[in-house]
Amino acid sequence: MALPKIDLKNIDYARVAKWVLAFCLFFLLVAFTPLRLLIPGYPDASTRRAAVRTAVMVDSLRGVIGRWELYAENLARIVDGDVPLPVDSILALTPKGEYSDEQKAAFASSDTLLRGVMAQTGVSSSGAIRSDIHVEGLHFFAPVRGAVATGFDPVAHPFVDISAQEGSGVSSVLDGTVIASLWSDLDGYVIVIQHKGELISVYRHAGKVLKSSGDKVSAGESIAMVGKDAGLSFELWYKGSALNPEEYIKL
């Protein structure tokens, strides 16, 4: 069967150009305006929130599976007459880093952004530990499941670095209000939460934030997610004094 011949001389090029222009305008209108949300199957805000919740749930299930695997391993060791594997030995696989004097000096000078946030919220940047602290009775949630890679130093390193798996959920340690949710080239995503009793917690180097300034959060609620650096820097402040989180929270 022969294909019909197209007479190019009789084509109305002006009309074709109008149709092409109309198609391009329609495509741009749908692709770059909220009209794209009307496309069946296009992910809207609720879909993205559901994806984040699913990721947090998967992270929780991963932790449960890990505990059961450890339980099964220890059970098999006991049955075979071997010594059970201590949990501390697993956490010890993550080495605790040591900083040089140059790195400590760099850390001491790199807190200008967060110290500015502290000043705006009425909290001083003094590193001295106060003797009138009454936070021992509070029940803190761990900010993230992992192991402490670098410990606390009241002057050069007034926070702890926690190694954690990428995509892990970051939780608020207490009920509070988000007073800062920001990004910086040095610290990545940062969340600062004001708690009762002039207590402030700071979460740095997150890969994604789930809360905005002014949001109310509950203890244990997910506020961010660990990024590709697989770590989180956590600070705890009380009346302008930096506290050692390991003295109050089981990390």
Coordinates of N, CA and C in Angstrom, one line a residue:
M1 N 0.9 -1.2 0.0 CA 0.0 0.0 0.0 C 0.9 1.2 0.0
A2 N 0.7 2.1 -1.0 CA 1.5 3.3 -1.1 C 1.1 4.4 -0.1
L3 N 2.1 5.1 0.5 CA 1.8 6.1 1.4 C 1.3 7.4 0.6
P4 N 0.3 8.1 1.2 CA -0.1 9.3 0.5 C 1.0 10.4 0.4
K5 N 1.1 11.0 -0.7 CA 2.1 12.1 -0.9 C 1.6 13.4 -0.2
I6 N 2.6 14.0 0.4 CA 2.3 15.3 1.1 C 2.7 16.4 0.2
D7 N 1.8 17.3 -0.2 CA 2.2 18.4 -1.0 C 2.7 19.6 -0.1
L8 N 4.0 19.7 -0.1 CA 4.6 20.7 0.8 C 4.2 22.2 0.4
K9 N 3.8 22.3 -0.9 CA 3.4 23.7 -1.3 C 2.1 24.2 -0.7
N10 N 1.3 23.2 -0.3 CA -0.1 23.6 0.2 C -0.1 23.7 1.7
I11 N 1.0 23.4 2.4 CA 1.1 23.5 3.9 C 1.0 24.9 4.3
D12 N 0.1 25.2 5.3 CA 0.0 26.5 5.9 C 1.0 26.6 7.0
Y13 N 2.2 27.1 6.7 CA 3.3 27.1 7.7 C 3.0 28.1 8.9
A14 N 2.3 29.1 8.6 CA 1.9 30.0 9.7 C 1.0 29.3 10.7
R15 N 0.1 28.5 10.2 CA -0.8 27.8 11.1 C -0.1 26.7 11.9
V16 N 0.9 26.0 11.2 CA 1.7 25.1 11.9 C 2.5 25.7 13.0
A17 N 3.1 26.9 12.7 CA 3.9 27.6 13.7 C 3.0 28.0 14.9
K18 N 1.8 28.4 14.7 CA 0.9 28.7 15.8 C 0.6 27.5 16.7
W19 N 0.4 26.4 16.0 CA 0.2 25.2 16.8 C 1.4 24.8 17.6
V20 N 2.5 24.9 17.0 CA 3.8 24.6 17.8 C 4.0 25.5 18.9
L21 N 3.7 26.8 18.7 CA 3.9 27.8 19.7 C 2.8 27.5 20.9
A22 N 1.6 27.2 20.5 CA 0.6 26.9 21.5 C 0.9 25.7 22.3
F23 N 1.5 24.6 21.7 CA 1.9 23.5 22.4 C 3.1 23.8 23.4
C24 N 4.0 24.6 22.9 CA 5.2 25.0 23.8 C 4.7 25.8 25.0
L25 N 3.7 26.7 24.8 CA 3.2 27.5 25.9 C 2.4 26.6 26.8
F26 N 1.7 25.6 26.3 CA 0.9 24.7 27.2 C 1.9 23.8 28.0
F27 N 3.0 23.4 27.4 CA 3.9 22.6 28.1 C 4.6 23.4 29.2
L28 N 5.0 24.6 28.9 CA 5.6 25.4 29.9 C 4.7 25.7 31.1
L29 N 3.4 26.0 30.7 CA 2.4 26.3 31.7 C 2.2 25.1 32.7
V30 N 2.2 23.9 32.1 CA 2.0 22.7 33.0 C 3.2 22.4 33.8
A31 N 4.4 22.5 33.1 CA 5.6 22.1 33.7 C 6.1 23.0 34.9
F32 N 5.8 24.3 34.8 CA 6.4 25.2 35.7 C 5.4 26.0 36.5
T33 N 4.2 25.5 36.6 CA 3.1 26.1 37.4 C 2.4 25.0 38.3
P34 N 1.7 25.4 39.3 CA 1.0 24.4 40.1 C 0.0 23.5 39.3
L35 N -0.2 23.8 38.0 CA -1.1 23.0 37.2 C -0.6 21.6 37.1
R36 N 0.8 21.4 37.2 CA 1.3 20.1 37.1 C 0.8 19.1 38.2
L37 N 0.3 19.7 39.3 CA -0.2 18.8 40.4 C -1.5 18.1 39.9
L38 N -2.1 18.6 38.9 CA -3.4 18.0 38.4 C -3.1 16.8 37.5
I39 N -1.8 16.6 37.2 CA -1.5 15.4 36.4 C -1.6 14.1 37.3
P40 N -2.3 13.1 36.9 CA -2.5 11.9 37.7 C -1.1 11.3 38.0
G41 N -0.9 11.0 39.2 CA 0.4 10.3 39.6 C 1.5 11.3 39.9
Y42 N 1.3 12.6 39.7 CA 2.4 13.5 40.0 C 2.6 13.7 41.5
P43 N 3.8 13.6 42.1 CA 3.9 13.7 43.6 C 3.7 15.1 44.1
D44 N 2.7 15.2 44.9 CA 2.4 16.5 45.5 C 3.0 16.6 46.9
A45 N 2.7 17.6 47.7 CA 3.3 17.8 49.0 C 3.0 16.6 50.0
S46 N 1.8 16.2 49.9 CA 1.4 15.0 50.8 C 2.2 13.8 50.4
T47 N 2.4 13.6 49.1 CA 3.2 12.4 48.7 C 4.6 12.5 49.2
R48 N 5.2 13.7 49.1 CA 6.6 13.8 49.6 C 6.6 13.6 51.1
R49 N 5.6 14.1 51.9 CA 5.6 13.9 53.3 C 5.5 12.4 53.6
A50 N 4.6 11.8 52.9 CA 4.5 10.3 53.1 C 5.8 9.6 52.8
A51 N 6.6 10.1 51.8 CA 7.9 9.4 51.5 C 8.8 9.6 52.7
V52 N 8.8 10.8 53.3 CA 9.7 11.1 54.4 C 9.3 10.2 55.6
R53 N 8.0 10.1 55.9 CA 7.5 9.3 57.0 C 7.9 7.8 56.7
T54 N 7.8 7.4 55.5 CA 8.2 6.0 55.1 C 9.7 5.8 55.4
A55 N 10.5 6.8 55.0 CA 11.9 6.7 55.2 C 12.2 6.6 56.7
V56 N 11.5 7.4 57.5 CA 11.7 7.3 59.0 C 11.3 5.9 59.5
M57 N 10.2 5.4 59.0 CA 9.7 4.1 59.5 C 10.7 3.0 59.1
V58 N 11.2 3.1 57.9 CA 12.2 2.1 57.4 C 13.4 2.2 58.3
D59 N 13.8 3.4 58.7 CA 15.0 3.5 59.5 C 14.7 2.8 60.9
S60 N 13.5 3.0 61.4 CA 13.2 2.4 62.7 C 13.1 0.9 62.6
L61 N 12.6 0.4 61.5 CA 12.6 -1.1 61.3 C 14.0 -1.6 61.1
R62 N 14.9 -0.8 60.5 CA 16.2 -1.3 60.3 C 16.9 -1.5 61.7
G63 N 16.6 -0.5 62.6 CA 17.1 -0.7 64.0 C 16.6 -1.9 64.7
V64 N 15.3 -2.1 64.5 CA 14.7 -3.3 65.2 C 15.3 -4.6 64.6
I65 N 15.5 -4.6 63.3 CA 16.1 -5.8 62.7 C 17.5 -6.0 63.2
G66 N 18.3 -4.9 63.3 CA 19.6 -5.0 63.8 C 19.7 -5.6 65.2
R67 N 18.8 -5.2 66.1 CA 18.7 -5.7 67.4 C 18.4 -7.2 67.4
W68 N 17.5 -7.6 66.6 CA 17.1 -9.0 66.5 C 18.3 -9.8 65.9
E69 N 19.0 -9.3 65.0 CA 20.2 -10.0 64.5 C 21.2 -10.2 65.6
L70 N 21.4 -9.1 66.4 CA 22.4 -9.3 67.5 C 21.9 -10.3 68.5
Y71 N 20.6 -10.3 68.8 CA 20.0 -11.3 69.7 C 20.2 -12.7 69.1
A72 N 19.9 -12.9 67.8 CA 20.1 -14.2 67.2 C 21.5 -14.7 67.3
E73 N 22.5 -13.7 67.0 CA 23.9 -14.1 67.1 C 24.3 -14.5 68.5
N74 N 23.9 -13.7 69.5 CA 24.2 -14.1 70.8 C 23.6 -15.4 71.3
L75 N 22.3 -15.6 70.8 CA 21.7 -16.9 71.1 C 22.4 -18.1 70.6
A76 N 22.9 -17.9 69.3 CA 23.7 -19.0 68.7 C 25.0 -19.2 69.4
R77 N 25.6 -18.1 69.9 CA 26.9 -18.3 70.6 C 26.7 -19.0 71.9
I78 N 25.6 -18.7 72.6 CA 25.3 -19.3 73.9 C 25.0 -20.8 73.7
V79 N 24.3 -21.2 72.6 CA 24.0 -22.6 72.3 C 25.3 -23.3 72.0
D80 N 26.2 -22.7 71.3 CA 27.5 -23.3 71.0 C 28.5 -23.3 72.1
G81 N 28.1 -22.6 73.2 CA 29.1 -22.6 74.3 C 30.1 -21.5 74.2
D82 N 29.9 -20.5 73.3 CA 30.8 -19.4 73.2 C 30.3 -18.2 74.0
V83 N 31.2 -17.2 74.2 CA 30.9 -16.0 75.0 C 30.0 -15.1 74.1
P84 N 28.9 -14.6 74.7 CA 28.1 -13.7 73.9 C 28.8 -12.4 73.5
L85 N 28.4 -11.9 72.4 CA 29.0 -10.7 71.8 C 28.5 -9.5 72.5
P86 N 29.3 -8.7 73.2 CA 28.9 -7.5 74.0 C 28.5 -6.4 73.0
V87 N 27.5 -5.6 73.4 CA 27.0 -4.5 72.5 C 28.1 -3.5 72.4
D88 N 28.8 -3.2 73.5 CA 29.9 -2.2 73.5 C 30.9 -2.5 72.5
S89 N 31.2 -3.7 72.2 CA 32.2 -4.0 71.2 C 31.8 -3.6 69.8
I90 N 30.5 -3.6 69.5 CA 29.9 -3.2 68.2 C 30.1 -1.7 68.1
L91 N 29.7 -1.0 69.2 CA 29.8 0.5 69.1 C 31.3 0.9 69.0
A92 N 32.2 0.1 69.6 CA 33.6 0.5 69.6 C 34.2 0.4 68.2
L93 N 33.5 -0.3 67.2 CA 34.0 -0.4 65.9 C 34.1 1.0 65.2
T94 N 33.3 2.0 65.7 CA 33.4 3.3 65.2 C 34.4 4.1 66.0
P95 N 35.6 4.4 65.4 CA 36.7 5.0 66.1 C 36.4 6.4 66.6
K96 N 36.8 6.8 67.8 CA 36.7 8.1 68.3 C 37.9 8.9 67.8
G97 N 37.5 10.0 67.0 CA 38.6 10.8 66.4 C 39.2 11.7 67.4
E98 N 40.5 12.1 67.1 CA 41.2 13.0 67.9 C 41.6 14.2 67.0
Y99 N 41.4 15.4 67.5 CA 41.7 16.6 66.7 C 43.0 17.2 67.1
S100 N 43.7 17.7 66.1 CA 45.0 18.4 66.3 C 44.7 19.8 66.8
D101 N 45.8 20.5 67.3 CA 45.7 21.8 67.8 C 45.1 22.8 66.7
E102 N 45.6 22.5 65.4 CA 45.1 23.4 64.4 C 43.6 23.2 64.1
Q103 N 43.1 21.9 64.2 CA 41.7 21.6 64.0 C 40.9 22.2 65.1
K104 N 41.4 22.1 66.4 CA 40.7 22.7 67.5 C 40.6 24.2 67.3
A105 N 41.6 24.9 66.9 CA 41.6 26.3 66.6 C 40.5 26.6 65.6
A106 N 40.5 25.8 64.5 CA 39.5 26.0 63.5 C 38.1 25.8 64.0
F107 N 37.8 24.8 64.9 CA 36.5 24.6 65.5 C 36.1 25.8 66.3
A108 N 37.1 26.3 67.1 CA 36.8 27.5 68.0 C 36.4 28.7 67.2
S109 N 36.9 28.9 66.0 CA 36.5 30.0 65.2 C 35.4 29.8 64.2
S110 N 34.9 28.6 64.2 CA 33.9 28.2 63.2 C 32.4 28.3 63.7
D111 N 32.3 28.7 65.0 CA 30.9 28.7 65.6 C 30.2 30.1 65.5
T112 N 30.7 31.0 64.6 CA 30.2 32.3 64.6 C 28.7 32.3 64.2
L113 N 28.3 31.5 63.3 CA 26.9 31.4 62.8 C 26.0 31.0 63.9
L114 N 26.3 29.9 64.6 CA 25.4 29.4 65.7 C 25.4 30.4 66.9
R115 N 26.6 30.9 67.2 CA 26.7 31.8 68.3 C 25.9 33.1 68.0
G116 N 25.8 33.5 66.7 CA 24.9 34.6 66.4 C 23.5 34.3 66.6
V117 N 23.1 33.0 66.3 CA 21.7 32.6 66.6 C 21.4 32.6 68.1
M118 N 22.4 32.1 68.8 CA 22.3 32.1 70.3 C 22.1 33.5 70.8
A119 N 22.9 34.4 70.3 CA 22.8 35.8 70.8 C 21.4 36.4 70.5
Q120 N 20.9 36.1 69.3 CA 19.5 36.6 68.9 C 18.4 36.0 69.8
T121 N 18.7 34.9 70.4 CA 17.6 34.3 71.2 C 17.9 34.5 72.7
G122 N 18.9 35.4 73.0 CA 19.2 35.7 74.4 C 20.0 34.8 75.1
V123 N 20.8 33.9 74.4 CA 21.6 32.9 75.1 C 23.1 33.3 74.8
S124 N 23.9 33.4 75.9 CA 25.3 33.7 75.7 C 26.1 32.6 75.2
S125 N 27.3 32.8 74.8 CA 28.2 31.8 74.3 C 29.3 31.3 75.3
S126 N 29.1 31.6 76.5 CA 30.1 31.2 77.5 C 30.2 29.7 77.5
G127 N 31.5 29.2 77.7 CA 31.7 27.8 77.7 C 31.9 27.2 79.1
A128 N 31.7 28.1 80.1 CA 31.9 27.7 81.5 C 30.7 26.8 82.0
I129 N 31.0 25.8 82.7 CA 29.9 25.0 83.2 C 29.4 25.5 84.5
R130 N 28.1 25.7 84.6 CA 27.5 26.3 85.8 C 27.3 25.2 86.9
S131 N 27.3 25.7 88.1 CA 27.1 24.7 89.3 C 25.7 24.6 89.7
D132 N 24.8 25.5 89.1 CA 23.4 25.4 89.5 C 22.5 24.8 88.5
I133 N 23.0 23.8 87.7 CA 22.3 23.1 86.7 C 21.4 22.1 87.3
H134 N 20.1 22.1 86.9 CA 19.1 21.1 87.5 C 18.4 20.4 86.3
V135 N 19.2 19.7 85.5 CA 18.6 19.0 84.4 C 18.7 17.5 84.5
E136 N 19.3 17.1 85.6 CA 19.6 15.6 85.7 C 18.3 14.8 85.7
G137 N 17.2 15.4 86.2 CA 15.9 14.6 86.3 C 15.2 14.6 85.0
L138 N 15.6 15.3 84.0 CA 14.9 15.3 82.7 C 15.1 14.0 81.9
H139 N 14.1 13.5 81.2 CA 14.3 12.3 80.4 C 14.5 12.8 78.9
F140 N 15.8 12.6 78.5 CA 16.2 13.0 77.2 C 16.1 11.9 76.2
F141 N 15.6 12.1 75.0 CA 15.7 11.2 73.9 C 17.0 11.3 73.2
A142 N 17.5 10.2 72.7 CA 18.8 10.3 72.0 C 18.5 11.1 70.6
P143 N 19.3 12.0 70.2 CA 19.1 12.7 69.0 C 19.2 11.8 67.8
V144 N 20.0 10.8 67.8 CA 20.1 9.9 66.7 C 20.8 8.6 67.2
R145 N 20.5 7.5 66.6 CA 21.1 6.2 66.9 C 22.4 6.1 66.3
G146 N 23.5 5.9 67.1 CA 24.8 5.8 66.5 C 25.8 5.7 67.6
A147 N 27.0 6.1 67.3 CA 28.1 6.0 68.3 C 28.9 7.4 68.2
V148 N 29.3 7.8 69.4 CA 30.0 9.0 69.5 C 31.4 8.9 68.9
A149 N 31.7 9.7 67.9 CA 32.9 9.7 67.1 C 33.9 10.7 67.8
T150 N 33.5 11.8 68.2 CA 34.3 12.8 68.9 C 33.6 13.4 70.1
G151 N 34.3 13.4 71.2 CA 33.7 13.8 72.5 C 33.6 15.3 72.6
F152 N 33.2 15.7 73.8 CA 32.9 17.1 74.2 C 34.2 17.7 74.7
D153 N 34.4 19.0 74.3 CA 35.4 19.8 74.9 C 34.8 21.2 75.1
P154 N 34.8 21.7 76.3 CA 34.0 23.0 76.6 C 34.5 24.2 75.9
V155 N 35.7 24.2 75.3 CA 36.2 25.3 74.7 C 36.4 25.1 73.2
A156 N 37.1 24.1 72.8 CA 37.4 23.9 71.4 C 36.3 23.1 70.6
H157 N 35.6 22.3 71.4 CA 34.6 21.4 70.7 C 33.4 21.2 71.7
P158 N 32.6 22.3 71.8 CA 31.5 22.3 72.8 C 30.3 21.5 72.3
F159 N 30.5 20.3 71.7 CA 29.4 19.5 71.2 C 30.0 18.1 71.0
V160 N 29.2 17.1 70.6 CA 29.7 15.8 70.3 C 29.3 15.5 68.9
D161 N 30.2 14.7 68.2 CA 30.0 14.3 66.8 C 29.5 12.8 66.9
I162 N 28.4 12.5 66.3 CA 27.8 11.2 66.4 C 27.8 10.6 65.0
S163 N 28.4 9.4 64.9 CA 28.4 8.7 63.6 C 27.0 7.9 63.5
A164 N 26.4 8.1 62.4 CA 25.1 7.4 62.2 C 24.9 7.1 60.7
Q165 N 24.0 6.2 60.4 CA 23.8 5.7 59.1 C 23.1 6.8 58.3
E166 N 23.5 7.0 57.0 CA 22.8 8.0 56.2 C 21.3 7.7 56.0
G167 N 20.5 8.7 56.2 CA 19.0 8.5 56.1 C 18.4 8.3 57.4
S168 N 19.2 8.1 58.5 CA 18.6 7.9 59.8 C 17.9 9.1 60.3
G169 N 16.8 8.9 61.1 CA 16.1 10.0 61.6 C 16.7 10.7 62.8
V170 N 16.6 12.0 62.8 CA 17.2 12.9 63.9 C 16.0 13.3 64.7
S171 N 16.0 13.1 66.0 CA 14.9 13.3 66.9 C 15.2 14.5 67.9
S172 N 14.1 15.2 68.2 CA 14.2 16.2 69.3 C 14.4 15.5 70.6
V173 N 15.3 16.0 71.4 CA 15.6 15.4 72.7 C 14.6 15.7 73.8
L174 N 13.8 16.8 73.6 CA 12.8 17.2 74.5 C 11.7 17.9 73.8
D175 N 10.6 18.1 74.4 CA 9.5 19.0 73.9 C 10.1 20.4 73.7
G176 N 9.7 21.1 72.7 CA 10.2 22.5 72.5 C 9.7 23.1 71.3
T177 N 10.3 24.3 70.9 CA 9.9 25.0 69.7 C 11.2 25.3 68.9
V178 N 11.0 25.1 67.6 CA 12.2 25.4 66.7 C 12.3 26.9 66.6
I179 N 13.5 27.3 67.0 CA 13.8 28.8 66.9 C 14.7 29.1 65.7
A180 N 15.3 28.1 65.1 CA 16.1 28.3 63.9 C 16.2 27.1 63.1
S181 N 16.0 27.2 61.8 CA 16.1 26.1 60.8 C 16.7 26.7 59.6
L182 N 18.0 26.4 59.4 CA 18.8 27.1 58.4 C 19.8 26.3 57.8
W183 N 20.5 26.9 56.7 CA 21.6 26.2 56.0 C 22.8 27.1 56.0
S184 N 24.0 26.4 56.1 CA 25.2 27.2 56.0 C 26.2 26.3 55.3
D185 N 27.2 26.9 54.6 CA 28.2 26.1 53.8 C 29.0 25.3 54.8
L186 N 29.2 25.8 56.0 CA 30.1 25.1 57.0 C 29.4 24.0 57.7
D187 N 28.1 24.2 58.1 CA 27.4 23.3 59.0 C 26.3 22.5 58.3
G188 N 26.1 22.8 57.0 CA 24.9 22.1 56.4 C 23.6 22.6 57.0
Y189 N 22.6 21.7 57.0 CA 21.4 22.0 57.7 C 21.5 22.0 59.2
V190 N 21.0 23.1 59.8 CA 21.1 23.2 61.2 C 19.7 23.5 61.8
I191 N 19.4 22.9 62.9 CA 18.1 23.1 63.6 C 18.4 23.4 65.1
V192 N 17.8 24.5 65.6 CA 18.0 24.9 67.0 C 16.6 24.9 67.7
I193 N 16.5 24.2 68.8 CA 15.2 24.0 69.5 C 15.3 24.6 70.9
Q194 N 14.4 25.5 71.2 CA 14.3 26.0 72.6 C 13.4 25.1 73.4
H195 N 13.9 24.7 74.6 CA 13.1 23.9 75.5 C 12.8 24.7 76.7
K196 N 12.0 24.1 77.6 CA 11.7 24.8 78.9 C 12.9 24.9 79.8
G197 N 12.9 25.9 80.7 CA 14.0 26.0 81.6 C 15.3 26.5 81.0
E198 N 15.2 27.3 80.0 CA 16.4 27.9 79.3 C 17.3 26.9 78.8
L199 N 16.8 25.8 78.3 CA 17.6 24.7 77.7 C 17.4 24.8 76.2
I200 N 18.6 24.7 75.5 CA 18.6 24.7 74.0 C 19.4 23.5 73.5
S201 N 18.8 22.9 72.4 CA 19.6 21.8 71.8 C 19.8 22.3 70.3
V202 N 21.0 21.9 69.8 CA 21.4 22.3 68.5 C 21.8 21.0 67.7
Y203 N 21.3 20.9 66.5 CA 21.6 19.7 65.6 C 22.2 20.3 64.3
R204 N 23.5 19.9 64.1 CA 24.2 20.4 62.9 C 24.6 19.3 62.0
H205 N 24.8 19.7 60.7 CA 25.3 18.7 59.7 C 24.2 17.7 59.3
A206 N 23.0 18.1 59.4 CA 21.9 17.2 58.9 C 21.8 17.3 57.4
G207 N 21.3 16.2 56.8 CA 21.2 16.1 55.4 C 19.9 16.7 54.9
K208 N 18.8 16.7 55.7 CA 17.5 17.2 55.4 C 16.8 17.7 56.7
V209 N 16.1 18.8 56.6 CA 15.3 19.2 57.8 C 13.8 19.0 57.5
L210 N 13.1 18.6 58.5 CA 11.7 18.3 58.4 C 10.8 19.4 59.1
K211 N 11.5 20.3 59.8 CA 10.7 21.3 60.6 C 11.2 22.7 60.2
S212 N 10.4 23.7 60.4 CA 10.7 25.1 60.2 C 10.7 25.9 61.4
S213 N 11.2 27.1 61.4 CA 11.2 28.0 62.6 C 9.8 28.2 63.0
G214 N 9.6 28.1 64.3 CA 8.2 28.3 64.9 C 7.5 27.0 65.1
D215 N 7.9 25.9 64.6 CA 7.2 24.7 64.7 C 7.3 24.1 66.2
K216 N 6.3 23.6 66.7 CA 6.3 22.9 68.0 C 6.7 21.5 67.8
V217 N 7.6 20.9 68.6 CA 8.0 19.6 68.4 C 7.9 18.8 69.8
S218 N 7.7 17.6 69.7 CA 7.6 16.7 70.9 C 8.9 15.9 71.1
A219 N 9.2 15.5 72.3 CA 10.3 14.7 72.6 C 10.3 13.4 71.7
G220 N 11.4 13.1 71.0 CA 11.4 11.9 70.2 C 10.9 12.1 68.8
E221 N 10.3 13.3 68.5 CA 9.7 13.5 67.2 C 10.9 13.8 66.2
S222 N 10.7 13.2 64.9 CA 11.7 13.4 63.9 C 11.7 14.9 63.4
I223 N 12.9 15.5 63.4 CA 13.0 16.9 63.0 C 14.0 17.0 61.8
A224 N 14.8 16.0 61.5 CA 15.7 16.0 60.4 C 16.1 14.6 60.0
M225 N 17.0 14.5 59.0 CA 17.5 13.2 58.6 C 19.0 13.3 58.4
V226 N 19.8 12.3 58.7 CA 21.2 12.3 58.6 C 21.6 12.3 57.1
G227 N 22.6 13.1 56.7 CA 23.0 13.2 55.3 C 24.0 12.2 54.9
K228 N 24.6 12.5 53.7 CA 25.6 11.6 53.2 C 26.9 11.6 53.9
D229 N 27.1 12.6 54.8 CA 28.3 12.6 55.6 C 28.2 11.5 56.8
A230 N 27.0 11.0 56.9 CA 26.8 9.9 57.9 C 27.2 10.3 59.3
G231 N 26.7 11.5 59.7 CA 27.1 12.0 61.1 C 26.2 13.2 61.5
L232 N 26.2 13.5 62.7 CA 25.5 14.6 63.3 C 26.3 15.2 64.4
S233 N 26.3 16.6 64.4 CA 26.9 17.3 65.5 C 25.8 17.8 66.4
F234 N 25.9 17.5 67.7 CA 24.8 17.8 68.7 C 25.4 18.6 69.8
E235 N 24.7 19.7 70.1 CA 25.0 20.6 71.2 C 23.9 20.7 72.2
L236 N 24.2 20.9 73.5 CA 23.2 21.1 74.5 C 23.6 22.3 75.4
W237 N 22.8 23.3 75.5 CA 23.1 24.5 76.2 C 22.1 24.8 77.3
Y238 N 22.6 25.3 78.4 CA 21.7 25.6 79.6 C 22.2 26.9 80.2
K239 N 21.3 27.9 80.0 CA 21.5 29.3 80.5 C 22.9 29.8 80.0
G240 N 23.1 29.6 78.7 CA 24.4 30.1 78.1 C 25.6 29.2 78.3
S241 N 25.4 28.1 79.0 CA 26.6 27.2 79.2 C 26.5 25.9 78.4
A242 N 27.6 25.6 77.8 CA 27.6 24.3 77.0 C 27.7 23.1 77.9
L243 N 26.8 22.2 77.7 CA 26.8 21.0 78.5 C 27.4 19.8 77.7
N244 N 27.9 18.8 78.4 CA 28.4 17.6 77.8 C 27.2 16.7 77.6
P245 N 26.7 16.5 76.4 CA 25.5 15.7 76.2 C 25.6 14.3 76.8
E246 N 26.9 13.7 76.8 CA 27.0 12.3 77.3 C 26.8 12.2 78.7
E247 N 26.8 13.3 79.5 CA 26.5 13.2 80.9 C 25.0 13.2 81.2
Y248 N 24.1 13.5 80.2 CA 22.7 13.5 80.4 C 21.9 12.6 79.5
I249 N 22.5 12.2 78.3 CA 21.8 11.4 77.3 C 22.6 10.2 77.0
K250 N 22.0 9.1 76.9 CA 22.6 7.8 76.5 C 22.7 7.8 75.0
L251 N 23.9 8.1 74.5 CA 24.2 8.2 73.1 C 24.7 6.9 72.5

